[in-house]
Every structure is written in structure tokens, then in C-alpha cells.
CSV table of C-alpha atoms and ligand atoms in Angstrom, one decimal:
chain,number,residue,atom,x,y,z
A,1,MET,CA,-21.0,-16.9,5.2
A,2,ILE,CA,-18.7,-14.4,7.0
A,3,PRO,CA,-16.9,-12.5,4.6
A,4,PHE,CA,-13.3,-11.7,4.8
A,5,SER,CA,-13.4,-7.0,3.5
A,6,PRO,CA,-16.0,-6.7,0.8
A,7,PRO,CA,-16.7,-2.5,0.7
A,8,LYS,CA,-18.9,0.3,2.4
A,9,ILE,CA,-21.2,1.2,-0.9
A,10,ASP,CA,-24.8,2.9,0.8
A,11,GLN,CA,-27.0,5.9,-0.5
A,12,ARG,CA,-24.2,7.8,-0.3
A,13,ILE,CA,-21.9,6.5,-1.9
A,14,ILE,CA,-24.2,5.6,-5.5
A,15,ASP,CA,-25.6,9.9,-4.9
A,16,GLU,CA,-21.8,10.7,-5.8
A,17,VAL,CA,-21.1,8.2,-8.2
A,18,ASN,CA,-23.8,8.8,-9.3
A,19,ASP,CA,-23.8,13.0,-9.5
A,20,ALA,CA,-21.0,12.1,-11.7
A,21,LEU,CA,-22.8,9.9,-14.4
A,22,ARG,CA,-25.7,12.8,-14.7
A,23,SER,CA,-22.6,16.1,-14.8
A,24,GLY,CA,-21.7,14.7,-17.3
A,25,TRP,CA,-18.4,14.0,-16.7
A,26,ILE,CA,-16.7,11.1,-16.0
A,27,THR,CA,-13.4,10.8,-16.9
A,28,THR,CA,-10.2,13.3,-15.4
A,29,GLY,CA,-11.8,16.3,-14.2
A,30,PRO,CA,-13.2,18.1,-11.1
A,31,LYS,CA,-14.4,15.9,-8.4
A,32,THR,CA,-10.5,14.2,-9.5
A,33,LYS,CA,-8.7,17.0,-9.1
A,34,LEU,CA,-10.4,17.8,-6.0
A,35,PHE,CA,-10.4,14.1,-4.6
A,36,GLU,CA,-6.5,15.2,-5.1
A,37,LYS,CA,-6.7,19.0,-3.0
A,38,ASN,CA,-8.8,16.6,-0.1
A,39,LEU,CA,-6.2,14.2,0.4
A,40,ILE,CA,-3.5,16.8,0.1
A,41,GLU,CA,-5.2,17.9,3.9
A,42,TYR,CA,-5.2,14.9,4.5
A,43,THR,CA,-2.1,13.0,4.3
A,44,GLY,CA,-0.2,16.5,4.5
A,45,SER,CA,1.3,16.1,1.4
A,46,LYS,CA,3.1,18.7,-0.5
A,47,GLN,CA,1.6,17.2,-4.1
A,48,VAL,CA,-0.8,14.5,-4.5
A,49,LEU,CA,-1.3,12.7,-7.4
A,50,CYS,CA,-4.3,10.8,-8.9
A,51,VAL,CA,-4.5,7.7,-10.7
A,52,ASN,CA,-6.2,5.0,-11.5
A,53,SER,CA,-4.6,2.0,-9.9
A,54,ALA,CA,-0.9,2.0,-6.8
A,55,THR,CA,0.7,0.2,-9.5
A,56,ALA,CA,0.6,2.7,-12.1
A,57,GLY,CA,1.8,4.6,-9.4
A,58,LEU,CA,4.2,3.4,-8.2
A,59,GLU,CA,5.6,2.4,-11.3
A,60,LEU,CA,5.0,5.9,-13.3
A,61,MET,CA,7.4,7.0,-9.9
A,62,LEU,CA,10.2,4.9,-10.5
A,63,ARG,CA,10.2,5.6,-14.5
A,64,TRP,CA,10.2,9.5,-13.7
A,65,PHE,CA,13.4,8.8,-11.9
A,66,GLY,CA,15.4,7.4,-15.0
A,67,LEU,CA,15.4,3.7,-13.6
A,68,GLN,CA,17.3,1.8,-16.0
A,69,PRO,CA,18.1,-1.8,-16.0
A,70,GLY,CA,21.2,-2.8,-14.2
A,71,ASP,CA,19.9,-0.5,-11.6
A,72,GLU,CA,18.8,-1.9,-8.2
A,73,VAL,CA,15.6,-0.7,-6.0
A,74,ILE,CA,15.8,-3.1,-2.2
A,75,ILE,CA,11.8,-3.8,-1.5
A,76,PRO,CA,10.4,-6.6,1.2
A,77,ALA,CA,10.3,-10.8,0.5
A,78,TYR,CA,7.0,-10.4,3.0
A,79,THR,CA,4.7,-8.4,0.2
A,80,TYR,CA,2.5,-8.2,-2.8
A,81,CYS,CA,3.9,-8.9,-6.1
A,82,ALA,CA,2.6,-5.4,-7.4
A,83,THR,CA,5.6,-4.7,-5.5
A,84,ALA,CA,7.7,-6.4,-7.5
A,85,ASN,CA,6.5,-5.8,-10.5
A,86,VAL,CA,6.2,-2.7,-11.6
A,87,VAL,CA,10.5,-2.5,-10.7
A,88,ILE,CA,10.1,-5.8,-12.6
A,89,HIS,CA,7.8,-3.2,-15.8
A,90,CYS,CA,11.5,-0.8,-15.4
A,91,GLY,CA,13.5,-3.1,-16.4
A,92,ALA,CA,15.5,-2.6,-12.9
A,93,THR,CA,16.5,-5.7,-11.1
A,94,PRO,CA,14.4,-6.4,-7.4
A,95,VAL,CA,16.0,-6.7,-5.0
A,96,MET,CA,14.6,-8.7,-1.8
A,97,ALA,CA,14.9,-7.9,2.2
A,98,ASP,CA,14.4,-10.4,4.9
A,99,ILE,CA,11.2,-8.6,7.1
A,100,GLY,CA,11.7,-8.3,10.4
A,101,ASP,CA,9.5,-10.1,13.7
A,102,ASN,CA,6.6,-7.5,12.2
A,103,PHE,CA,5.8,-8.2,9.2
A,104,ASN,CA,8.0,-4.8,8.1
A,105,VAL,CA,11.0,-5.5,6.0
A,106,SER,CA,14.4,-5.2,8.4
A,107,LEU,CA,16.9,-2.6,8.2
A,108,GLU,CA,19.2,-4.5,8.8
A,109,ALA,CA,18.8,-6.3,5.7
A,110,ILE,CA,18.3,-3.4,4.1
A,111,GLU,CA,21.0,-1.8,5.1
A,112,ARG,CA,23.5,-5.7,4.1
A,113,LEU,CA,21.5,-5.3,0.7
A,114,ILE,CA,22.5,-2.5,-0.4
A,115,THR,CA,24.9,-1.4,-3.5
A,116,PRO,CA,26.7,1.3,-5.7
A,117,ASN,CA,23.7,0.1,-8.0
A,118,THR,CA,20.5,0.4,-5.7
A,119,LYS,CA,19.0,3.6,-6.7
A,120,ALA,CA,15.8,3.1,-4.7
A,121,ILE,CA,14.1,1.4,-2.0
A,122,MET,CA,10.6,0.3,-1.5
A,123,PRO,CA,9.7,0.1,2.0
A,124,VAL,CA,5.8,-1.5,2.9
A,125,ASP,CA,3.7,-0.3,5.2
A,126,ILE,CA,2.5,-4.6,5.6
A,127,GLY,CA,-1.4,-4.3,6.7
A,128,GLY,CA,-0.8,-0.8,7.7
A,129,PHE,CA,1.6,-0.3,9.6
A,130,PRO,CA,4.2,1.4,9.3
A,131,CYS,CA,7.4,1.1,8.5
A,132,ASP,CA,10.5,3.6,10.6
A,133,TYR,CA,11.2,5.6,8.5
A,134,GLU,CA,13.5,7.7,10.4
A,135,ALA,CA,15.7,4.7,10.6
A,136,LEU,CA,15.8,4.5,7.4
A,137,ASN,CA,15.2,8.5,6.3
A,138,ALA,CA,18.6,8.7,8.5
A,139,LEU,CA,20.5,5.5,6.5
A,140,VAL,CA,19.8,7.1,2.6
A,141,ASN,CA,21.4,10.3,4.1
A,142,ARG,CA,24.7,7.9,5.9
A,143,GLY,CA,28.0,9.2,4.2
A,144,ASP,CA,29.1,6.3,3.6
A,145,ILE,CA,25.0,5.1,2.2
A,146,LYS,CA,24.7,8.0,0.3
A,147,ALA,CA,29.1,6.8,-1.2
A,148,LYS,CA,27.4,4.3,-2.8
A,149,PHE,CA,24.2,5.7,-4.7
A,150,THR,CA,25.9,6.7,-7.9
A,151,PRO,CA,23.6,8.6,-9.9
A,152,ASN,CA,23.1,8.4,-13.7
A,153,ASN,CA,20.6,10.9,-14.6
A,154,GLU,CA,20.1,15.0,-13.2
A,155,LYS,CA,17.1,13.9,-10.6
A,156,GLN,CA,19.1,11.1,-9.1
A,157,GLU,CA,21.6,13.5,-8.9
A,158,GLN,CA,20.0,16.9,-7.9
A,159,LEU,CA,18.5,13.9,-4.8
A,160,GLY,CA,22.2,12.5,-4.1
A,161,ARG,CA,21.1,10.0,-2.6
A,162,MET,CA,18.7,6.9,-3.0
A,163,LEU,CA,15.4,6.8,-3.3
A,164,ILE,CA,12.7,6.3,-0.4
A,165,LEU,CA,9.5,5.4,-2.4
A,166,SER,CA,6.7,3.7,-0.2
A,167,ASP,CA,4.3,1.2,-1.5
A,168,ALA,CA,1.6,2.7,1.1
A,169,ALA,CA,-0.8,0.6,0.1
A,170,HIS,CA,-1.7,-0.5,3.0
A,171,SER,CA,-1.1,2.6,5.5
A,172,ILE,CA,-3.5,6.1,4.4
A,173,GLY,CA,-4.3,7.3,7.6
A,174,ALA,CA,-1.7,5.7,9.2
A,175,THR,CA,0.9,7.8,11.3
A,176,TYR,CA,4.4,7.6,11.8
A,177,ASN,CA,5.3,10.7,14.8
A,178,GLY,CA,2.2,12.1,13.9
A,179,GLN,CA,2.8,12.4,10.4
A,180,ARG,CA,1.2,10.9,8.4
A,181,THR,CA,2.1,7.8,5.8
A,182,GLY,CA,2.7,10.0,2.6
A,183,SER,CA,3.4,12.7,4.2
A,184,VAL,CA,7.3,11.1,5.4
A,185,THR,CA,9.0,9.5,2.8
A,186,ASP,CA,10.3,10.9,-0.3
A,187,LEU,CA,6.6,9.6,-2.3
A,188,ALA,CA,4.6,7.2,-1.0
A,189,VAL,CA,1.6,5.7,-2.8
A,190,PHE,CA,-2.1,3.9,-1.5
A,191,SER,CA,-4.1,2.2,-2.7
A,192,PHE,CA,-8.3,2.4,-3.7
A,193,HIS,CA,-8.8,-1.5,-5.0
A,194,ALA,CA,-11.8,-2.7,-3.1
A,195,VAL,CA,-10.7,-4.2,-0.9
A,196,LYS,CA,-8.0,-1.3,0.1
A,197,ASN,CA,-9.4,0.2,3.7
A,198,LEU,CA,-10.4,3.8,1.5
A,199,THR,CA,-11.8,1.9,-2.2
A,200,THR,CA,-12.6,3.6,-5.8
A,201,ALA,CA,-13.3,0.5,-7.3
A,202,GLU,CA,-9.1,0.8,-8.4
A,203,GLY,CA,-7.7,4.2,-7.9
A,204,GLY,CA,-4.4,4.9,-6.6
A,205,ALA,CA,-2.4,8.5,-5.0
A,206,ILE,CA,0.5,9.6,-5.0
A,207,ALA,CA,1.2,11.4,-2.1
A,208,LEU,CA,4.1,14.1,-3.4
A,209,ASN,CA,6.9,15.2,-0.2
A,210,LEU,CA,10.7,15.7,-2.1
A,211,PRO,CA,13.2,17.3,-0.9
A,212,GLU,CA,14.3,21.0,-2.0
A,213,PRO,CA,15.3,21.6,-4.6
A,214,PHE,CA,12.8,19.7,-6.2
A,215,ASP,CA,10.0,22.3,-7.3
A,216,ASN,CA,6.4,19.5,-5.9
A,217,ARG,CA,4.5,21.4,-7.9
A,218,ALA,CA,6.3,21.5,-11.3
A,219,ILE,CA,6.5,18.2,-11.2
A,220,TYR,CA,3.6,16.9,-9.5
A,221,GLU,CA,2.1,19.7,-13.7
A,222,HIS,CA,5.1,17.3,-15.2
A,223,LEU,CA,2.8,14.4,-13.7
A,224,CYS,CA,-0.5,15.2,-14.7
A,225,ILE,CA,0.8,14.8,-18.7
A,226,THR,CA,2.6,11.4,-18.3
A,227,SER,CA,0.1,10.2,-16.7
A,228,LEU,CA,-2.2,10.8,-19.5
A,229,HIS,CA,0.0,10.2,-22.8
A,230,GLY,CA,2.0,12.6,-22.7
A,231,GLN,CA,-0.2,15.8,-23.6
A,232,SER,CA,0.6,18.7,-22.6
A,233,LYS,CA,-4.1,19.2,-22.3
A,234,ASP,CA,-6.4,17.4,-20.7
A,235,ALA,CA,-9.4,16.3,-21.9
A,236,LEU,CA,-11.5,19.1,-19.8
A,237,ALA,CA,-9.0,21.3,-20.7
A,238,LYS,CA,-9.5,20.9,-24.4
A,239,SER,CA,-13.2,20.5,-23.8
A,240,LYS,CA,-13.0,24.5,-23.2
A,241,LYS,CA,-13.6,27.2,-25.7
A,242,GLY,CA,-11.2,27.5,-28.5
A,243,GLY,CA,-8.7,24.5,-27.0
A,244,TRP,CA,-9.1,21.6,-29.5
A,245,ARG,CA,-5.0,22.3,-30.4
A,246,TYR,CA,-3.1,20.4,-27.9
A,247,ASP,CA,1.5,18.6,-28.3
A,248,VAL,CA,2.7,15.6,-27.1
A,249,ILE,CA,5.3,16.4,-25.8
A,250,GLU,CA,7.3,12.8,-24.5
A,251,ALA,CA,5.3,9.3,-25.5
A,252,GLY,CA,3.0,8.7,-21.8
A,253,TYR,CA,0.9,6.3,-19.6
A,254,LYS,CA,-2.0,5.7,-19.8
A,255,PHE,CA,-2.7,6.0,-15.9
A,256,ASN,CA,-5.2,8.5,-14.5
A,257,MET,CA,-8.1,8.5,-12.6
A,258,THR,CA,-11.7,9.7,-13.5
A,259,ASP,CA,-14.0,10.8,-11.7
A,260,LEU,CA,-17.1,8.6,-11.4
A,261,GLN,CA,-13.7,6.7,-8.8
A,262,ALA,CA,-13.0,10.0,-7.8
A,263,ALA,CA,-16.7,10.2,-6.2
A,264,MET,CA,-16.5,7.3,-4.2
A,265,GLY,CA,-13.4,8.9,-2.7
A,266,LEU,CA,-14.4,11.4,-2.1
A,267,VAL,CA,-17.3,10.2,0.5
A,268,GLU,CA,-14.8,7.8,1.3
A,269,LEU,CA,-12.2,10.1,2.1
A,270,ALA,CA,-14.6,12.3,4.3
A,271,ARG,CA,-15.6,9.9,6.8
A,272,TYR,CA,-12.6,8.2,6.9
A,273,ASP,CA,-10.9,8.9,10.0
A,274,GLU,CA,-14.8,9.2,12.1
A,275,GLU,CA,-16.1,6.3,10.3
A,276,THR,CA,-13.8,4.0,8.7
A,277,LEU,CA,-11.0,4.3,10.9
A,278,THR,CA,-12.9,3.9,13.7
A,279,ARG,CA,-14.6,1.0,13.5
A,280,ARG,CA,-11.8,-0.8,12.2
A,281,LYS,CA,-9.6,-0.4,15.3
A,282,HIS,CA,-13.1,-1.3,17.6
A,283,ILE,CA,-12.6,-4.9,15.3
A,284,PHE,CA,-8.6,-5.6,15.9
A,285,ASP,CA,-9.5,-4.5,19.6
A,286,SER,CA,-11.5,-6.6,20.0
A,287,TYR,CA,-9.8,-9.2,18.2
A,288,THR,CA,-6.1,-8.5,20.3
A,289,GLU,CA,-8.9,-8.4,23.2
A,290,ALA,CA,-10.4,-12.0,23.0
A,291,PHE,CA,-7.1,-13.8,21.6
A,292,SER,CA,-4.8,-12.6,25.0
A,293,ALA,CA,-6.5,-15.3,26.3
A,294,HIS,CA,-5.2,-18.6,24.2
A,295,ASP,CA,-1.5,-19.0,24.7
A,296,TRP,CA,-1.8,-19.9,21.9
A,297,ALA,CA,-2.1,-15.9,20.1
A,298,TYR,CA,1.4,-14.6,18.2
A,299,LEU,CA,-0.5,-10.4,18.6
A,300,PRO,CA,0.0,-8.0,15.6
A,301,ILE,CA,1.0,-4.9,16.6
A,302,TYR,CA,-0.8,-1.6,16.0
A,303,GLU,CA,-0.2,1.0,18.0
A,304,THR,CA,3.0,2.0,20.1
A,305,GLU,CA,4.6,5.3,20.7
A,306,ASN,CA,5.1,6.7,18.2
A,307,LYS,CA,2.9,4.5,15.5
A,308,CYS,CA,-0.5,4.2,14.2
A,309,SER,CA,-1.8,1.6,12.0
A,310,SER,CA,-4.5,2.6,9.5
A,311,TYR,CA,-6.2,-0.9,10.8
A,312,HIS,CA,-6.5,-2.3,7.6
A,313,LEU,CA,-4.8,-6.3,8.1
A,314,TYR,CA,-5.1,-8.4,10.9
A,315,LEU,CA,-2.5,-10.7,11.1
A,316,LEU,CA,-2.6,-13.0,13.0
A,317,ARG,CA,-0.6,-15.9,13.5
A,318,VAL,CA,-0.6,-19.2,15.5
A,319,LYS,CA,2.2,-20.4,17.6
A,320,GLY,CA,4.0,-23.5,17.1
A,321,ALA,CA,2.0,-24.5,13.2
A,322,THR,CA,3.6,-25.7,10.9
A,323,GLU,CA,2.0,-24.5,8.0
A,324,GLN,CA,0.4,-28.0,7.1
A,325,GLN,CA,-0.9,-27.5,10.4
A,326,ARG,CA,-1.9,-23.6,9.5
A,327,ASP,CA,-3.3,-24.3,6.5
A,328,GLN,CA,-6.0,-26.8,8.7
A,329,ILE,CA,-6.8,-24.2,10.5
A,330,ILE,CA,-8.0,-22.3,7.5
A,331,GLN,CA,-9.6,-25.2,6.7
A,332,GLU,CA,-12.3,-25.4,9.8
A,333,ILE,CA,-12.9,-21.7,9.9
A,334,PHE,CA,-14.1,-21.6,6.2
A,335,ASP,CA,-16.1,-24.6,7.9
A,336,GLN,CA,-17.5,-22.7,10.6
A,337,GLU,CA,-18.8,-19.6,7.7
A,338,VAL,CA,-16.1,-16.9,7.5
A,339,SER,CA,-14.2,-15.8,5.1
A,340,VAL,CA,-10.3,-15.9,5.7
A,341,ASN,CA,-6.9,-15.2,4.7
A,342,VAL,CA,-3.5,-15.4,4.1
A,343,HIS,CA,-1.0,-12.1,3.8
A,344,TYR,CA,1.3,-12.9,2.1
A,345,GLN,CA,3.3,-16.3,0.7
A,346,PRO,CA,6.5,-14.8,-0.3
A,347,LEU,CA,6.8,-13.4,-2.8
A,348,PRO,CA,10.9,-16.4,-3.2
A,349,MET,CA,7.4,-18.7,-2.8
A,350,LEU,CA,5.6,-18.2,-6.4
A,351,SER,CA,6.6,-19.1,-9.7
A,352,TYR,CA,7.7,-16.4,-10.5
A,353,TYR,CA,9.9,-14.9,-8.9
A,354,LYS,CA,11.4,-19.0,-7.6
A,355,ASN,CA,12.3,-19.2,-12.1
A,356,LEU,CA,14.0,-15.8,-12.1
A,357,GLY,CA,16.5,-17.3,-9.1
A,358,TYR,CA,15.1,-16.1,-6.0
A,359,LYS,CA,15.7,-18.5,-2.7
A,360,MET,CA,12.8,-18.6,0.0
A,361,GLU,CA,15.6,-19.8,2.4
A,362,ASP,CA,17.3,-16.6,2.0
A,363,TYR,CA,14.3,-14.9,4.0
A,364,PRO,CA,14.4,-17.4,7.1
A,365,GLN,CA,11.8,-13.9,8.3
A,366,ALA,CA,9.1,-14.0,6.0
A,367,LEU,CA,9.4,-17.9,6.3
A,368,ALA,CA,8.3,-18.4,9.8
A,369,THR,CA,5.6,-15.5,9.3
A,370,TYR,CA,4.1,-16.6,6.6
A,371,GLN,CA,4.5,-20.6,8.4
A,372,ASN,CA,2.3,-19.7,10.8
A,373,GLU,CA,-0.2,-16.4,10.0
A,374,ILE,CA,-4.0,-16.1,9.4
A,375,SER,CA,-5.2,-13.3,8.9
A,376,LEU,CA,-8.3,-12.4,9.7
A,377,PRO,CA,-12.0,-10.3,8.8
A,378,VAL,CA,-11.6,-5.8,9.0
A,379,PHE,CA,-14.1,-4.4,7.3
A,380,TYR,CA,-17.3,-1.3,8.2
A,381,ASN,CA,-20.2,-4.0,8.2
A,382,LEU,CA,-18.7,-6.1,10.1
A,383,SER,CA,-21.0,-6.3,13.8
A,384,ASP,CA,-20.2,-7.1,16.7
A,385,ALA,CA,-22.2,-10.6,16.6
A,386,GLU,CA,-20.3,-11.0,13.8
A,387,ILE,CA,-16.7,-10.7,15.7
A,388,GLN,CA,-17.2,-13.1,18.1
A,389,THR,CA,-18.7,-15.4,15.2
A,390,VAL,CA,-14.8,-14.9,13.5
A,391,ILE,CA,-13.8,-15.4,18.0
A,392,ASN,CA,-15.3,-18.0,18.0
A,393,ALA,CA,-14.5,-19.9,14.8
A,394,VAL,CA,-11.2,-19.4,15.8
A,395,VAL,CA,-10.4,-20.9,18.8
A,396,THR,CA,-12.5,-23.4,17.9
A,397,ALA,CA,-10.2,-24.0,14.5
A,398,VAL,CA,-6.8,-23.7,16.6
A,399,ASP,CA,-8.3,-25.9,19.6
A,400,LYS,CA,-8.2,-29.1,17.2
A,401,VAL,CA,-5.8,-29.3,15.1
A,402,MET,CA,-4.0,-27.9,18.5
A,403,GLY,CA,-5.0,-29.9,21.2
B,501,PLP,C1,-3.3,-3.5,-3.1
B,501,PLP,C2,-2.0,-3.5,-2.6
B,501,PLP,C3,-0.5,-2.7,-3.9
B,501,PLP,C4,-1.4,-2.5,-4.9
B,501,PLP,O1,-2.4,-1.9,-5.1
B,501,PLP,P1,-3.0,-1.2,-6.6
B,501,PLP,O2,-4.8,-0.5,-6.5
B,501,PLP,O3,-4.6,-2.3,-6.7
B,501,PLP,O4,-2.5,-1.3,-8.0
B,501,PLP,C5,0.6,-2.6,-4.5
B,501,PLP,N1,1.1,-3.2,-2.7
B,501,PLP,C6,0.3,-4.2,-1.6
B,501,PLP,C7,0.9,-4.2,-1.4
B,501,PLP,C8,-1.0,-3.9,-1.8
B,501,PLP,O5,-1.9,-4.6,-1.1
């Protein structure tokens, strides 16, 4: 069976994790701090804080911005549930926007949904393809949109407009106008979950690029405390001679990354461009070349003049397939020993959100996209022969089901 996206666990990873284990320091410490420094360099961000998941990172930043009941956060309907759940955790309301024709959230839909309660917008770089950040940044800075913004704390007053908190769970390494995601919005959060491009088993990182007069370094330092129970010192500082006494300055969270996770991340990041992205691009290009010969294939866009994907998910669509036919095609592909997936079931289709009152008919493009979408295997160790096996399995399955 060809799996969907197993991690690359090789001797380099094992050696680096071993090194952390043997050092005796396994929680947040020198490897996490080094990983943060390397992520700043790699993404071109002002500051980076590592956390134990992207979900934790997103929630931390919504809470940092002081979200509360009555506040609204605009998110795409077409995303993973984490994007919505973190808003709900804060007591605020996720307002779901439909997507455009390339999987990412529609700017027109966002603009229509803005109200005086809108505090933040959370775009998602689906599959690793960056959203239209220039347009999005321009939108929140536009006079009439700014005039709708109603700050209710000091940070919101300082920003003076809606916050852009990008869910960049898929898009580390992707570029927008030559700049890496993470550096093009106020805040962006990457995921290092096991199935993501760059993994630390579980983990995430917050890239901070808040505009003047925010002091990103000071915010980073405070977030270190907020993500560790509000303790004025972390375990490493406390372990130093005479450093035992600490204070608690707030009821913080337990969101810190461990050095075992960071050990994996250090190796993954060091080889990310040259090995990971190069191989993933090759797989994307191979799929696109093969499927472009077929009329039924609606190919994902992953490189344009000003954007380049991180090649996270290859989102193939089968033109004209109904949801039922798509499901049948998936069954046929599995019968040929190839694992595929669907990204995503739009949130309004899922029980929890449906019960909250979100209606699938309000998101026609998300529904149309979901119905005929199939995500294909993409991972470092997928060989050229296996790429061919995947292509053959898809073509055979589509021919059989669609005639
Ligand atoms: C994976 C994912 C997340 C959550 O990442 P974790 O690190 O597992 O918390 C959030 N948003 C999207 C779009 C994702 O795919």
C-alpha cells in the first residue's frame, strides 16, 4: 500500500533526538531556542515562538489580541476544524467565508462579512498555496473598513484595524512576492504535526511581524511567559544556580515546545529547501504533467508569477464528478493499494458546526470544490515508480467510474 504522507524518520533525525535525550535536557531549552532562531532566518520574520501545536499557537494569539464573546473572526469554510475551534475556545464567533476557485478564501466574501464586531481575519494557505496577501492587507487598511473596526482594548487600539492572523499550517517555505509566508502578515502560525511538510511529531510556531509601534521582541518575551503558566522564568532559567525563585504573573497556558520536538525540527529545517521542497515539487510536477493529458482533470494551481506553494497537498479535482462518483473513485484507487484523502469536508457539513446553524448552501464554491476533490500522496520517500503507480491508479479509477 502506498501511504498518504508518512514522515521521513532517518538516522539524522534519530541522532539529533538522541542528542537531546543524552543531554539530559528534554523540555524547552537550547534546541528550542536554536530552532526559533533558525526559523526567524528561514522565514524572514521579526520573531518566532515555538509552541506544542499550531492550534495552541493560533489560540494563544487570539487571546493575546483579547478576543471575547461578541467578537467575530472571519475564517474560510474550507479548512481544517482547528481554524474554527480556536475562535470558539475564546468565546468569539467564527464567521465563515466561501472560497474562490483556487481553494483559498475569497476576498470578496471576506469583505461582505466584515461588521463592527470583526476583530480578526484568519486566511488559510490551503495546500501550501499563499492567499492574496497584498489585497488582504490593503483591505484591512482601507479607510471604510478601518472605520468599522471597534477596538475594545489597548492592543486593538494600537493596531487600529482588524488583525490578520494567518493559519499557515500548510505553507512554511511558500513564497508571496518573493517573501516567505510568515513574514507577510501581522501574525502567522505554522504546524509541525506529523503529516505536515516539516514535522516535529507535534508542534507549531508563531511568526510575529506586527507593525509599528508594536515591539515584536517584547511581545515574544511576554508570550514565552504566557505559553508557560505565566511563570516569570522557564525551567532552564530556574535550573541555574540561585535561580529557583520565580513568580507567576498571569494564569498562562501550557503551550511550550520540548527540545525533543525541536531536535527533529532542526534537522527538518536544515534540509527543507534542498531536499523536502525539491522532492515535493518534483512529485507535484509529475502529477500535473501526467494529468494535464486528461480532459477530466482540473489541476491545482501551485505556482504563479508572484506565488509559490510549499507543495503540501496535491488537490486534484475530477471535472463533472458528483460527490458519490468521487467517493467511488477513491474506493477504486484504494483497491489499487494507493492511499488518497479529501481536503476538506467544508466545516458546515460537520455536525458540530451544522448544529450551530452554519448552512452548507451558503458556501456553494466550497461545496463544488469538495465534491470532486481527491488529494494524492506527496511525501519525500515516494519514489518515481510509486508516482507512476499513483497516476495509473487514478486514471484507471476515473475511467472506470466516469466511463
Ligand atoms: C494541521 C492544521 C492545523 C492544526 O495544526 P496542529 O499543529 O495539529 O495543531 C490548523 N489548520 C490547518 C489548516 C491544518 O491543516
